[in-house]
mmCIF file of C-alpha atoms in Angstrom:
data_model
loop_
_atom_site.group_PDB
_atom_site.id
_atom_site.type_symbol
_atom_site.label_atom_id
_atom_site.label_comp_id
_atom_site.label_asym_id
_atom_site.label_seq_id
_atom_site.Cartn_x
_atom_site.Cartn_y
_atom_site.Cartn_z
ATOM 1 C CA MET L 12 -110.076 86.236 42.287
ATOM 2 C CA TYR L 13 -107.760 87.187 45.264
ATOM 3 C CA LEU L 14 -107.249 90.541 46.464
ATOM 4 C CA HIS L 15 -103.656 90.678 45.227
ATOM 5 C CA ASP L 16 -104.620 89.899 41.610
ATOM 6 C CA PHE L 17 -107.298 92.088 41.230
ATOM 7 C CA TRP L 18 -104.649 94.707 41.968
ATOM 8 C CA PHE L 19 -102.098 93.468 39.507
ATOM 9 C CA LEU L 20 -104.742 93.390 37.344
ATOM 10 C CA LEU L 21 -105.635 97.422 37.946
ATOM 11 C CA ILE L 22 -102.198 98.172 38.277
ATOM 12 C CA ALA L 23 -102.199 96.700 34.395
ATOM 13 C CA VAL L 24 -105.048 98.974 33.644
ATOM 14 C CA LEU L 25 -103.695 101.894 35.012
ATOM 15 C CA TRP L 26 -100.058 101.312 32.676
ATOM 16 C CA THR L 27 -102.224 101.009 29.407
ATOM 17 C CA GLY L 28 -104.378 103.949 30.600
ATOM 18 C CA TYR L 29 -101.049 106.242 30.706
ATOM 19 C CA PHE L 30 -99.350 104.511 27.468
ATOM 20 C CA PHE L 31 -102.545 104.831 25.811
ATOM 21 C CA LEU L 32 -102.812 108.623 26.696
ATOM 22 C CA GLU L 33 -99.377 109.557 26.832
ATOM 23 C CA GLY L 34 -97.882 107.588 23.940
ATOM 24 C CA PHE L 35 -99.445 109.756 21.240
ATOM 25 C CA ASP L 36 -97.971 112.975 22.756
ATOM 26 C CA PHE L 37 -94.535 111.144 23.053
ATOM 27 C CA GLY L 38 -95.842 110.597 19.476
ATOM 28 C CA VAL L 39 -96.129 114.200 18.622
ATOM 29 C CA GLY L 40 -93.014 114.893 20.783
ATOM 30 C CA VAL L 41 -91.072 113.076 18.577
ATOM 31 C CA LEU L 42 -92.779 114.114 15.225
ATOM 32 C CA LEU L 43 -91.590 117.721 15.802
ATOM 33 C CA ASN L 44 -88.408 117.082 13.934
ATOM 34 C CA LEU L 45 -90.284 114.103 11.696
ATOM 35 C CA LEU L 46 -93.236 116.097 10.256
ATOM 36 C CA ALA L 47 -93.549 119.743 10.966
ATOM 37 C CA ARG L 48 -91.728 122.172 8.466
ATOM 38 C CA GLY L 49 -91.196 125.240 10.476
ATOM 39 C CA GLU L 50 -92.105 127.475 13.335
ATOM 40 C CA THR L 51 -95.444 127.457 12.704
ATOM 41 C CA GLU L 52 -95.972 124.062 11.865
ATOM 42 C CA ARG L 53 -94.123 122.959 14.903
ATOM 43 C CA ARG L 54 -96.819 125.513 16.830
ATOM 44 C CA VAL L 55 -99.883 123.269 15.328
ATOM 45 C CA LEU L 56 -97.869 119.628 16.754
ATOM 46 C CA ILE L 57 -97.821 121.480 19.953
ATOM 47 C CA ASN L 58 -101.321 123.129 20.385
ATOM 48 C CA THR L 59 -102.432 119.385 19.736
ATOM 49 C CA ILE L 60 -101.453 118.361 23.194
ATOM 50 C CA GLY L 61 -100.859 121.328 24.514
ATOM 51 C CA PRO L 62 -103.977 121.009 26.737
ATOM 52 C CA VAL L 63 -104.001 117.249 27.703
ATOM 53 C CA TRP L 64 -100.013 116.402 28.185
ATOM 54 C CA ASP L 65 -99.810 117.030 31.460
ATOM 55 C CA GLY L 66 -103.218 114.977 32.338
ATOM 56 C CA ASN L 67 -102.130 112.638 30.729
ATOM 57 C CA GLU L 68 -99.283 112.292 33.232
ATOM 58 C CA VAL L 69 -101.664 111.530 36.459
ATOM 59 C CA TRP L 70 -102.194 107.963 35.089
ATOM 60 C CA LEU L 71 -98.336 107.548 35.980
ATOM 61 C CA VAL L 72 -98.327 108.717 39.164
ATOM 62 C CA THR L 73 -101.271 107.047 39.933
ATOM 63 C CA ALA L 74 -99.803 103.535 38.449
ATOM 64 C CA ILE L 75 -96.080 103.901 40.450
ATOM 65 C CA GLY L 76 -98.422 105.104 43.402
ATOM 66 C CA ALA L 77 -100.366 101.908 43.056
ATOM 67 C CA THR L 78 -97.442 99.748 43.129
ATOM 68 C CA PHE L 79 -95.952 101.149 46.035
ATOM 69 C CA ALA L 80 -99.074 101.101 48.045
ATOM 70 C CA ALA L 81 -100.234 97.056 46.373
ATOM 71 C CA PHE L 82 -96.869 95.533 45.721
ATOM 72 C CA PRO L 83 -94.025 97.140 48.069
ATOM 73 C CA SER L 84 -91.019 94.085 47.363
ATOM 74 C CA TRP L 85 -92.172 94.644 43.482
ATOM 75 C CA TYR L 86 -92.039 98.302 43.737
ATOM 76 C CA GLY L 87 -88.536 97.891 45.613
ATOM 77 C CA ALA L 88 -87.345 95.095 43.126
ATOM 78 C CA MET L 89 -88.103 97.626 40.091
ATOM 79 C CA LEU L 90 -86.631 101.036 41.707
ATOM 80 C CA SER L 91 -83.680 99.616 42.643
ATOM 81 C CA GLY L 92 -83.248 97.331 39.457
ATOM 82 C CA PHE L 93 -83.893 100.376 37.143
ATOM 83 C CA TYR L 94 -82.363 103.269 39.126
ATOM 84 C CA LEU L 95 -80.416 104.724 36.483
ATOM 85 C CA PRO L 96 -83.230 104.103 34.146
ATOM 86 C CA MET L 97 -86.280 105.349 35.946
ATOM 87 C CA LEU L 98 -83.630 108.317 37.053
ATOM 88 C CA LEU L 99 -83.005 108.901 33.419
ATOM 89 C CA ILE L 100 -86.672 109.147 32.723
ATOM 90 C CA LEU L 101 -87.246 111.744 35.237
ATOM 91 C CA VAL L 102 -84.835 114.018 34.001
ATOM 92 C CA CYS L 103 -86.258 114.008 30.543
ATOM 93 C CA LEU L 104 -89.874 114.186 31.640
ATOM 94 C CA ILE L 105 -88.601 117.118 33.522
ATOM 95 C CA LEU L 106 -87.080 118.544 30.906
ATOM 96 C CA ARG L 107 -89.860 118.393 28.213
ATOM 97 C CA VAL L 108 -92.394 120.219 31.397
ATOM 98 C CA VAL L 109 -90.016 122.883 31.269
ATOM 99 C CA ALA L 110 -89.631 122.836 27.556
ATOM 100 C CA PHE L 111 -93.182 123.225 26.730
ATOM 101 C CA GLU L 112 -93.350 125.853 29.615
ATOM 102 C CA TYR L 113 -90.399 128.095 28.400
ATOM 103 C CA ARG L 114 -90.996 127.742 25.084
ATOM 104 C CA ALA L 115 -93.342 130.602 24.828
ATOM 105 C CA LYS L 116 -91.900 133.344 27.232
ATOM 106 C CA ARG L 117 -89.219 134.848 24.516
ATOM 107 C CA ASP L 118 -89.232 135.791 21.471
ATOM 108 C CA GLY L 119 -86.289 133.826 18.894
ATOM 109 C CA GLU L 120 -85.840 131.436 16.583
ATOM 110 C CA ARG L 121 -82.981 130.090 18.367
ATOM 111 C CA TRP L 122 -84.737 130.192 22.032
ATOM 112 C CA LYS L 123 -87.868 128.339 20.470
ATOM 113 C CA ARG L 124 -86.043 125.795 18.721
ATOM 114 C CA GLY L 125 -83.881 125.041 21.537
ATOM 115 C CA TRP L 126 -86.893 124.398 23.649
ATOM 116 C CA GLU L 127 -88.278 122.575 21.193
ATOM 117 C CA GLN L 128 -85.163 119.932 20.597
ATOM 118 C CA CYS L 129 -85.841 119.328 24.450
ATOM 119 C CA VAL L 130 -89.496 117.627 24.013
ATOM 120 C CA PHE L 131 -87.936 116.121 21.079
ATOM 121 C CA TRP L 132 -85.189 113.816 22.471
ATOM 122 C CA SER L 133 -87.534 113.927 26.355
ATOM 123 C CA SER L 134 -90.157 112.255 24.337
ATOM 124 C CA LEU L 135 -87.838 109.602 22.307
ATOM 125 C CA LEU L 136 -85.676 108.616 25.107
ATOM 126 C CA THR L 137 -89.044 108.614 27.459
ATOM 127 C CA SER L 138 -90.896 106.019 25.004
ATOM 128 C CA PHE L 139 -87.291 103.774 24.672
ATOM 129 C CA VAL L 140 -86.479 103.506 27.992
ATOM 130 C CA TRP L 141 -90.033 102.461 28.802
ATOM 131 C CA GLY L 142 -90.429 99.877 26.141
ATOM 132 C CA ALA L 143 -86.974 98.725 27.479
ATOM 133 C CA VAL L 144 -87.777 98.544 30.814
ATOM 134 C CA PHE L 145 -90.809 96.334 30.273
ATOM 135 C CA ALA L 146 -88.810 94.515 27.864
ATOM 136 C CA ASP L 147 -86.748 93.461 31.187
ATOM 137 C CA MET L 148 -89.462 93.088 33.507
ATOM 138 C CA VAL L 149 -90.953 90.313 31.373
ATOM 139 C CA HIS L 150 -87.297 88.375 29.819
ATOM 140 C CA GLY L 151 -86.953 88.089 33.661
ATOM 141 C CA MET L 152 -84.056 89.948 36.126
ATOM 142 C CA ARG L 153 -81.268 88.123 38.132
ATOM 143 C CA ILE L 154 -83.380 88.468 41.626
ATOM 144 C CA ASP L 155 -81.669 87.142 45.020
ATOM 145 C CA ARG L 156 -83.391 85.117 47.763
ATOM 146 C CA ALA L 157 -84.197 88.334 49.446
ATOM 147 C CA GLY L 158 -86.244 89.586 46.355
ATOM 148 C CA ASP L 159 -83.378 92.026 45.562
ATOM 149 C CA TYR L 160 -82.482 92.667 42.161
ATOM 150 C CA ILE L 161 -78.170 91.870 42.132
ATOM 151 C CA GLY L 162 -77.803 92.106 38.436
ATOM 152 C CA GLY L 163 -75.848 95.627 38.159
ATOM 153 C CA LEU L 164 -76.506 97.987 34.814
ATOM 154 C CA GLY L 165 -75.125 95.317 32.785
ATOM 155 C CA GLY L 166 -77.846 92.820 33.139
ATOM 156 C CA ILE L 167 -80.751 95.220 32.194
ATOM 157 C CA CYS L 168 -79.180 96.515 29.009
ATOM 158 C CA THR L 169 -79.916 93.107 26.511
ATOM 159 C CA PRO L 170 -80.697 92.968 23.258
ATOM 160 C CA TYR L 171 -84.504 92.055 24.038
ATOM 161 C CA ALA L 172 -84.547 95.597 26.295
ATOM 162 C CA ALA L 173 -83.101 97.453 22.645
ATOM 163 C CA LEU L 174 -86.075 95.776 21.036
ATOM 164 C CA GLY L 175 -88.587 96.673 23.493
ATOM 165 C CA GLY L 176 -87.663 100.214 23.514
ATOM 166 C CA LEU L 177 -87.866 100.232 19.519
ATOM 167 C CA ALA L 178 -90.753 98.387 19.371
ATOM 168 C CA PHE L 179 -92.240 101.497 21.911
ATOM 169 C CA THR L 180 -90.816 104.193 20.063
ATOM 170 C CA VAL L 181 -91.895 103.251 16.918
ATOM 171 C CA LEU L 182 -95.715 102.210 18.090
ATOM 172 C CA PHE L 183 -96.127 105.818 19.601
ATOM 173 C CA THR L 184 -94.543 107.432 17.244
ATOM 174 C CA PHE L 185 -97.037 105.656 15.014
ATOM 175 C CA HIS L 186 -99.533 106.368 17.994
ATOM 176 C CA GLY L 187 -98.659 110.130 17.704
ATOM 177 C CA ALA L 188 -98.817 110.606 13.530
ATOM 178 C CA VAL L 189 -102.349 108.881 13.963
ATOM 179 C CA PHE L 190 -103.033 111.535 16.346
ATOM 180 C CA THR L 191 -102.181 114.312 14.256
ATOM 181 C CA ALA L 192 -103.796 113.255 11.065
ATOM 182 C CA LEU L 193 -107.125 113.276 13.399
ATOM 183 C CA LYS L 194 -106.745 116.483 15.026
ATOM 184 C CA THR L 195 -105.195 119.457 12.168
ATOM 185 C CA THR L 196 -106.366 120.521 9.043
ATOM 186 C CA GLY L 197 -104.380 120.970 5.696
ATOM 187 C CA GLU L 198 -101.446 120.276 4.368
ATOM 188 C CA ILE L 199 -100.050 118.746 7.213
ATOM 189 C CA ARG L 200 -103.056 116.955 8.391
ATOM 190 C CA LEU L 201 -102.189 114.915 4.691
ATOM 191 C CA ARG L 202 -99.015 114.469 5.261
ATOM 192 C CA ALA L 203 -99.198 112.930 9.480
ATOM 193 C CA ARG L 204 -101.805 110.547 7.107
ATOM 194 C CA GLY L 205 -99.057 109.633 4.565
ATOM 195 C CA LEU L 206 -96.247 109.234 7.339
ATOM 196 C CA ALA L 207 -98.585 107.333 9.628
ATOM 197 C CA MET L 208 -98.862 104.599 6.783
ATOM 198 C CA ARG L 209 -94.836 104.342 6.929
ATOM 199 C CA LEU L 210 -94.417 104.252 10.523
ATOM 200 C CA GLY L 211 -97.680 101.597 10.802
ATOM 201 C CA VAL L 212 -95.904 98.962 9.046
ATOM 202 C CA LEU L 213 -92.943 99.460 10.527
ATOM 203 C CA ALA L 214 -94.723 99.136 14.148
ATOM 204 C CA LEU L 215 -96.236 95.765 12.640
ATOM 205 C CA LEU L 216 -92.908 94.422 12.040
ATOM 206 C CA VAL L 217 -91.024 95.335 15.303
ATOM 207 C CA VAL L 218 -93.808 94.747 17.829
ATOM 208 C CA THR L 219 -94.791 90.820 16.004
ATOM 209 C CA ALA L 220 -91.048 90.721 16.812
ATOM 210 C CA PHE L 221 -91.090 92.101 19.922
ATOM 211 C CA LEU L 222 -93.660 90.447 21.362
ATOM 212 C CA GLY L 223 -93.300 87.264 19.459
ATOM 213 C CA VAL L 224 -89.889 86.681 21.593
ATOM 214 C CA GLY L 225 -91.610 87.611 24.523
ATOM 215 C CA GLN L 226 -94.506 85.309 23.638
ATOM 216 C CA ALA L 227 -91.513 82.228 23.046
ATOM 217 C CA GLU L 228 -90.360 82.960 26.544
ATOM 218 C CA ARG L 229 -93.065 83.126 29.169
ATOM 219 C CA GLY L 230 -96.295 83.424 27.267
ATOM 220 C CA ASP L 231 -99.319 81.317 27.480
ATOM 221 C CA GLY L 232 -102.482 81.285 25.716
ATOM 222 C CA TRP L 233 -103.953 84.913 26.737
ATOM 223 C CA SER L 234 -100.951 86.496 25.612
ATOM 224 C CA LEU L 235 -100.880 85.126 22.298
ATOM 225 C CA ALA L 236 -104.619 85.969 21.830
ATOM 226 C CA ALA L 237 -103.264 89.649 22.769
ATOM 227 C CA LEU L 238 -100.240 89.234 20.778
ATOM 228 C CA VAL L 239 -103.083 88.527 17.854
ATOM 229 C CA ALA L 240 -104.831 91.720 18.800
ATOM 230 C CA ALA L 241 -101.984 94.028 18.815
ATOM 231 C CA GLY L 242 -101.181 92.871 15.735
ATOM 232 C CA ALA L 243 -104.831 92.990 13.994
ATOM 233 C CA ALA L 244 -105.618 96.377 15.182
ATOM 234 C CA LEU L 245 -102.325 97.737 13.906
ATOM 235 C CA ILE L 246 -103.374 96.568 10.543
ATOM 236 C CA ALA L 247 -107.120 97.787 10.827
ATOM 237 C CA SER L 248 -105.521 101.455 11.690
ATOM 238 C CA LEU L 249 -103.802 100.987 8.674
ATOM 239 C CA ALA L 250 -106.098 100.067 6.342
ATOM 240 C CA VAL L 251 -108.537 102.814 7.465
ATOM 241 C CA ASN L 252 -106.186 105.432 8.229
ATOM 242 C CA ARG L 253 -105.506 105.100 3.910
ATOM 243 C CA LEU L 254 -108.947 105.687 3.306
ATOM 244 C CA GLY L 255 -108.912 108.785 5.535
ATOM 245 C CA ARG L 256 -111.118 107.531 8.533
ATOM 246 C CA GLU L 257 -108.768 109.329 11.298
ATOM 247 C CA GLY L 258 -111.278 108.660 14.558
ATOM 248 C CA TRP L 259 -111.453 105.239 13.827
ATOM 249 C CA ALA L 260 -107.355 104.981 12.568
ATOM 250 C CA PHE L 261 -106.917 106.370 16.395
ATOM 251 C CA LEU L 262 -108.842 103.871 18.041
ATOM 252 C CA GLY L 263 -107.026 100.986 16.132
ATOM 253 C CA SER L 264 -103.667 102.427 17.000
ATOM 254 C CA GLY L 265 -104.707 103.076 20.887
ATOM 255 C CA VAL L 266 -106.485 99.469 20.718
ATOM 256 C CA ALA L 267 -102.907 98.284 19.885
ATOM 257 C CA VAL L 268 -101.115 99.879 22.386
ATOM 258 C CA ALA L 269 -103.412 98.686 24.951
ATOM 259 C CA ALA L 270 -103.088 95.320 23.250
ATOM 260 C CA VAL L 271 -99.200 95.351 23.581
ATOM 261 C CA ILE L 272 -99.508 96.353 27.169
ATOM 262 C CA ALA L 273 -101.890 93.208 27.558
ATOM 263 C CA ALA L 274 -99.554 90.850 26.138
ATOM 264 C CA LEU L 275 -96.752 92.265 28.533
ATOM 265 C CA PHE L 276 -98.631 91.690 31.632
ATOM 266 C CA LEU L 277 -100.558 88.547 30.859
ATOM 267 C CA SER L 278 -96.618 86.899 30.142
ATOM 268 C CA LEU L 279 -95.573 87.984 33.525
ATOM 269 C CA PHE L 280 -98.734 87.112 36.097
ATOM 270 C CA PRO L 281 -98.614 85.472 38.436
ATOM 271 C CA ASN L 282 -95.229 87.077 38.543
ATOM 272 C CA VAL L 283 -94.123 90.804 38.660
ATOM 273 C CA MET L 284 -90.168 90.287 38.724
ATOM 274 C CA PRO L 285 -89.393 87.044 37.626
ATOM 275 C CA SER L 286 -85.810 85.534 38.797
ATOM 276 C CA THR L 287 -83.369 84.614 36.159
ATOM 277 C CA LEU L 288 -81.335 82.981 38.706
ATOM 278 C CA ASP L 289 -83.890 80.499 40.370
ATOM 279 C CA PRO L 290 -87.834 80.744 39.517
ATOM 280 C CA ALA L 291 -88.478 79.660 42.860
ATOM 281 C CA TRP L 292 -86.780 83.210 44.078
ATOM 282 C CA SER L 293 -89.335 84.937 41.825
ATOM 283 C CA LEU L 294 -91.611 87.954 43.096
ATOM 284 C CA THR L 295 -94.995 86.910 42.634
ATOM 285 C CA THR L 296 -98.753 88.552 42.944
ATOM 286 C CA ALA L 297 -98.751 86.822 46.634
ATOM 287 C CA ASN L 298 -95.730 87.460 47.886
ATOM 288 C CA ALA L 299 -94.955 90.886 46.569
ATOM 289 C CA SER L 300 -98.254 92.658 47.903
ATOM 290 C CA SER L 301 -99.037 94.018 50.852
ATOM 291 C CA ALA L 302 -101.682 93.130 53.738
ATOM 292 C CA ASP L 303 -105.152 92.481 52.881
ATOM 293 C CA TYR L 304 -106.246 94.909 54.801
ATOM 294 C CA THR L 305 -104.666 97.438 52.934
ATOM 295 C CA LEU L 306 -105.553 96.120 49.655
ATOM 296 C CA LYS L 307 -109.137 96.383 50.954
ATOM 297 C CA VAL L 308 -108.841 100.171 52.100
ATOM 298 C CA MET L 309 -107.333 100.913 48.342
ATOM 299 C CA THR L 310 -109.807 99.345 46.807
ATOM 300 C CA TRP L 311 -112.543 101.422 48.453
ATOM 301 C CA VAL L 312 -110.298 104.383 47.242
ATOM 302 C CA ALA L 313 -110.399 103.210 44.067
ATOM 303 C CA VAL L 314 -113.854 102.664 43.593
ATOM 304 C CA PHE L 315 -114.353 106.099 44.730
ATOM 305 C CA ALA L 316 -111.703 108.117 43.021
ATOM 306 C CA THR L 317 -111.106 106.107 38.968
ATOM 307 C CA PRO L 318 -114.168 107.390 37.800
ATOM 308 C CA LEU L 319 -113.612 110.734 38.785
ATOM 309 C CA VAL L 320 -109.962 110.688 37.106
ATOM 310 C CA ILE L 321 -111.602 109.400 33.642
ATOM 311 C CA LEU L 322 -114.866 112.018 33.699
ATOM 312 C CA TYR L 323 -112.096 114.814 34.253
ATOM 313 C CA GLN L 324 -110.027 113.846 31.485
ATOM 314 C CA GLY L 325 -113.045 112.810 29.118
ATOM 315 C CA TRP L 326 -114.184 116.287 29.696
ATOM 316 C CA THR L 327 -111.165 117.814 29.245
ATOM 317 C CA TYR L 328 -110.514 115.422 25.596
ATOM 318 C CA TRP L 329 -114.208 117.518 25.047
ATOM 319 C CA VAL L 330 -113.955 120.688 25.282
ATOM 320 C CA PHE L 331 -110.437 120.716 23.373
ATOM 321 C CA ARG L 332 -112.254 118.311 21.071
ATOM 322 C CA LYS L 333 -111.668 121.112 17.574
ATOM 323 C CA ARG L 334 -108.801 120.649 14.685
ATOM 324 C CA ILE L 335 -106.317 123.250 14.335
ATOM 325 C CA GLY L 336 -104.173 124.619 11.666
ATOM 326 C CA ILE L 337 -101.697 126.551 11.226
ATOM 327 C CA GLN L 338 -104.042 129.491 10.178
ATOM 328 C CA HIS L 339 -104.876 129.275 13.565
ATOM 329 C CA ILE L 340 -101.785 130.291 14.723
ATOM 330 C CA PRO L 341 -101.311 133.873 15.114
ATOM 331 C CA ALA L 342 -97.683 135.238 13.381
ATOM 332 C CA ALA L 343 -97.284 137.709 16.791
ATOM 333 C CA THR L 344 -98.740 135.808 19.186
ATOM 334 C CA ALA L 345 -96.662 133.850 20.975
ATOM 335 C CA GLY L 346 -98.191 130.464 22.552
ATOM 336 C CA HIS L 347 -98.110 126.497 23.205
#
């Protein structure tokens, strides 16, 4: 395997880790308006992700940084082509951080409800836009001979991008509902389990349609295997969720997220940004990568840094592993 192919694989793993982890906390954000009844239940939902949501974003920073260092041409085309979607994602992520931090700074139903609406809309929009961006990358873009995107905003607002956005949104909300059932107690746990059943069926339909179109356009045997794995994981997650085995259900929804991202990257390879103008102008792992020396240095850094990040995050999830319910939310105490 060439070093640039190895880094394509590693970047795919980083994006998979990001969507596996941040996917469920985006889903919990959406559930603030779909599942919670009253302020106390919204506080329960926010507390399920309170200790981990910011750590999950480390994977996004690492994925973007690795793309910049290993594939500068890919990074340049992606950031210029998706300038407005990326700006929208950045604004949503900032608003989400501010909402989590400021919600508990003052008492008052109106103040808290306003920030909860920020968490809901920023989680919903970020999930949708990420799906649209990845759908456009797999579908291909108007990349010219110089490797620059020349399609404008209209070139990325496609029906397939909308389908990708819908698929990511529904899948992450299902992932979040399964996580909520795993992390809560009492009535909210039962309602989360019931909502997960409905969302899981919808996710199975939408995700299959999304990956099926991508498979017909650019897929091969490996991406087809990932598509089948995503569908099987969703069905398995639904089955064990129905039996009340929430830990296994969360593992199934997580595998489904990982399989969807794997199917997208397998459909891309060896391209990183296919050109719809001329296939010869596509950015590939070979022509968009940095020099071998840069990749070698990055590989040594990754060998030592990646295990530390995984160990730290694993420890965080272990420390905050207990379930919570409305009985753990003191009425007079403001908190996340």
